[in-house]
Amino acid sequence: KSIPKSPSIKDPVDRVLDLLQKVSLATFMMVDHVGHMKQWKILPGGKRAGAGTIQLGLKFFCFSNMVGALVQMKKFFALSASSDDTSKAELTCLKTAFKHMLLVLQTAHLSLLCPSHDALVGFAGMITSFMDVKAQWPAAKPVAAAVVPKALAMEVAPPEADEKAKPKSS
């Protein structure tokens, strides 16, 4: 969904959360572009050099992921409250919320909003990268039974036929 579709959401809480997530993500993208232009000396650095501007943008990305985690948890609780069998949808909401929470941890550290340990952030980055790669990886095709051409097929007699064909020794 895009920002113009956000006002059409009926629930006012969902509408506000959706709009907050999208606007903060768009703000991150714009600030990040400005930061890169400052690093490349296309724009003057000013008070915030390129790295400082990018850190500011990451704060918006952190907020966007925090709102995204809230949205996914709200969806999860709404699905679990319904009587329908929605276990796959619930699992998807939990996975997405977990990924958003890991991204909050990473961006809070990188933006210097709430610095933590580099190893923790690196491990969280490995998990989110794995989740992204897994989503892009082609699904495994089910293994079908091997089809053997008739010319190569051997007739195998059932075990009872072998016993009847053997001569009995006296």
Short mmCIF file of C-alpha atoms in Angstrom, two decimals:
data_model
loop_
_atom_site.label_atom_id
_atom_site.label_comp_id
_atom_site.label_asym_id
_atom_site.label_seq_id
_atom_site.Cartn_x
_atom_site.Cartn_y
_atom_site.Cartn_z
CA LYS A 1 0.00 0.00 0.00
CA SER A 2 1.09 3.56 -0.55
CA ILE A 3 0.64 6.76 1.45
CA PRO A 4 -2.41 7.95 -0.54
CA LYS A 5 -4.24 4.71 0.39
CA SER A 6 -3.68 5.21 4.14
CA PRO A 7 -6.64 7.56 4.70
CA SER A 8 -8.99 4.93 3.27
CA ILE A 9 -8.29 2.56 6.20
CA LYS A 10 -11.44 2.47 8.34
CA ASP A 11 -9.96 1.88 11.82
CA PRO A 12 -8.48 5.20 13.03
CA VAL A 13 -5.69 3.50 15.02
CA ASP A 14 -4.66 1.42 12.00
CA ARG A 15 -4.86 4.52 9.81
CA VAL A 16 -2.56 6.54 12.08
CA LEU A 17 -0.08 3.68 12.52
CA ASP A 18 0.03 3.01 8.78
CA LEU A 19 0.55 6.68 7.99
CA LEU A 20 3.25 7.06 10.67
CA GLN A 21 5.14 4.05 9.36
CA LYS A 22 5.04 5.18 5.75
CA VAL A 23 5.86 8.84 6.38
CA SER A 24 8.79 7.98 8.64
CA LEU A 25 10.11 5.49 6.06
CA ALA A 26 9.82 8.12 3.29
CA THR A 27 11.56 10.65 5.55
CA PHE A 28 14.39 8.17 6.14
CA MET A 29 14.84 7.69 2.41
CA MET A 30 14.97 11.43 1.70
CA VAL A 31 17.36 12.21 4.58
CA ASP A 32 19.55 9.25 3.58
CA HIS A 33 19.80 10.59 0.00
CA VAL A 34 20.77 14.04 1.31
CA GLY A 35 23.41 12.42 3.53
CA HIS A 36 24.91 10.58 0.58
CA MET A 37 24.99 13.76 -1.47
CA LYS A 38 26.84 15.44 1.41
CA GLN A 39 29.34 12.58 1.53
CA TRP A 40 29.93 12.88 -2.21
CA LYS A 41 30.40 16.67 -1.79
CA ILE A 42 27.45 17.42 -4.08
CA LEU A 43 25.80 19.32 -1.22
CA PRO A 44 27.71 21.33 1.39
CA GLY A 45 28.25 19.50 4.71
CA GLY A 46 27.13 22.24 7.07
CA LYS A 47 26.65 21.45 10.75
CA ARG A 48 26.00 17.76 10.03
CA ALA A 49 28.46 16.10 7.75
CA GLY A 50 27.26 13.17 5.61
CA ALA A 51 27.58 10.58 8.40
CA GLY A 52 25.61 12.75 10.85
CA THR A 53 22.84 13.22 8.32
CA ILE A 54 22.69 9.48 7.63
CA GLN A 55 22.49 8.83 11.39
CA LEU A 56 19.55 11.25 11.57
CA GLY A 57 17.86 9.32 8.76
CA LEU A 58 18.44 6.03 10.58
CA LYS A 59 16.50 7.44 13.55
CA PHE A 60 13.48 7.80 11.25
CA PHE A 61 14.06 4.25 9.97
CA CYS A 62 14.20 3.04 13.58
CA PHE A 63 10.86 4.74 14.30
CA SER A 64 9.34 3.26 11.13
CA ASN A 65 10.36 -0.26 12.19
CA MET A 66 9.08 0.32 15.72
CA VAL A 67 5.68 1.28 14.31
CA GLY A 68 5.88 -1.70 11.93
CA ALA A 69 6.43 -4.06 14.86
CA LEU A 70 3.40 -2.56 16.64
CA VAL A 71 1.26 -2.99 13.51
CA GLN A 72 2.29 -6.65 13.15
CA MET A 73 1.64 -7.40 16.83
CA LYS A 74 -1.78 -5.72 16.55
CA LYS A 75 -2.56 -7.93 13.54
CA PHE A 76 -1.35 -11.00 15.43
CA PHE A 77 -3.61 -10.32 18.42
CA ALA A 78 -6.57 -9.61 16.12
CA LEU A 79 -5.98 -12.91 14.29
CA SER A 80 -5.54 -14.93 17.47
CA ALA A 81 -8.77 -13.46 18.89
CA SER A 82 -10.75 -14.60 15.86
CA SER A 83 -12.21 -18.10 15.87
CA ASP A 84 -10.95 -18.96 12.37
CA ASP A 85 -7.97 -21.23 11.82
CA THR A 86 -5.33 -18.62 10.96
CA SER A 87 -2.18 -20.22 12.36
CA LYS A 88 -0.15 -19.55 9.17
CA ALA A 89 -1.16 -15.87 9.14
CA GLU A 90 -0.37 -15.61 12.87
CA LEU A 91 3.08 -17.11 12.31
CA THR A 92 3.74 -14.69 9.46
CA CYS A 93 2.78 -11.74 11.69
CA LEU A 94 5.10 -12.95 14.46
CA LYS A 95 8.01 -13.44 12.06
CA THR A 96 7.52 -9.98 10.58
CA ALA A 97 7.21 -8.38 14.03
CA PHE A 98 10.41 -10.16 15.13
CA LYS A 99 12.24 -8.86 12.06
CA HIS A 100 11.01 -5.31 12.73
CA MET A 101 12.20 -5.58 16.35
CA LEU A 102 15.65 -6.74 15.21
CA LEU A 103 15.78 -3.82 12.77
CA VAL A 104 14.87 -1.44 15.62
CA LEU A 105 17.82 -2.83 17.59
CA GLN A 106 20.17 -2.39 14.63
CA THR A 107 19.07 1.10 13.64
CA ALA A 108 18.98 2.36 17.24
CA HIS A 109 22.63 1.29 17.51
CA LEU A 110 23.73 2.63 14.12
CA SER A 111 21.99 5.97 14.59
CA LEU A 112 23.58 6.31 18.06
CA LEU A 113 20.06 6.67 19.49
CA CYS A 114 20.74 3.76 21.87
CA PRO A 115 24.21 2.27 21.30
CA SER A 116 24.63 -1.38 22.23
CA HIS A 117 27.33 -3.97 21.53
CA ASP A 118 28.58 -4.46 17.98
CA ALA A 119 28.41 -8.26 18.32
CA LEU A 120 24.73 -8.12 19.28
CA VAL A 121 23.92 -5.83 16.37
CA GLY A 122 25.96 -8.00 14.00
CA PHE A 123 24.13 -11.14 15.10
CA ALA A 124 20.77 -9.37 14.65
CA GLY A 125 21.91 -8.29 11.19
CA MET A 126 22.76 -11.87 10.28
CA ILE A 127 19.29 -13.02 11.33
CA THR A 128 17.47 -10.30 9.38
CA SER A 129 19.67 -10.93 6.33
CA PHE A 130 18.87 -14.64 6.54
CA MET A 131 15.15 -13.82 6.71
CA ASP A 132 15.48 -11.59 3.62
CA VAL A 133 17.43 -14.22 1.65
CA LYS A 134 14.98 -16.96 2.65
CA ALA A 135 12.10 -14.86 1.34
CA GLN A 136 13.88 -14.41 -2.02
CA TRP A 137 15.07 -18.01 -2.34
CA PRO A 138 13.04 -20.12 -4.79
CA ALA A 139 10.76 -22.65 -3.15
CA ALA A 140 11.92 -26.24 -3.28
CA LYS A 141 10.06 -28.32 -5.83
CA PRO A 142 8.53 -31.47 -4.43
CA VAL A 143 10.47 -34.57 -5.41
CA ALA A 144 8.36 -36.69 -7.73
CA ALA A 145 8.65 -40.42 -8.17
CA ALA A 146 11.19 -41.33 -10.82
CA VAL A 147 9.71 -42.18 -14.19
CA VAL A 148 11.55 -45.09 -15.79
CA PRO A 149 11.08 -45.72 -19.52
CA LYS A 150 9.59 -49.13 -20.35
CA ALA A 151 12.73 -50.15 -22.22
CA LEU A 152 14.79 -49.80 -19.01
CA ALA A 153 12.21 -51.19 -16.64
CA MET A 154 12.82 -54.64 -15.20
CA GLU A 155 9.99 -56.82 -14.14
CA VAL A 156 10.36 -57.89 -10.58
CA ALA A 157 8.45 -60.89 -9.43
CA PRO A 158 6.80 -60.73 -6.03
CA PRO A 159 8.63 -62.70 -3.31
CA GLU A 160 5.90 -65.38 -3.18
CA ALA A 161 6.51 -66.24 -6.84
CA ASP A 162 10.22 -66.86 -6.12
CA GLU A 163 9.40 -69.33 -3.35
CA LYS A 164 6.97 -71.28 -5.55
CA ALA A 165 9.49 -71.49 -8.38
CA LYS A 166 12.20 -73.01 -6.16
CA PRO A 167 12.32 -76.81 -6.13
CA LYS A 168 11.70 -78.36 -2.78
CA SER A 169 14.49 -80.51 -1.47
CA SER A 170 13.63 -83.74 0.25
#
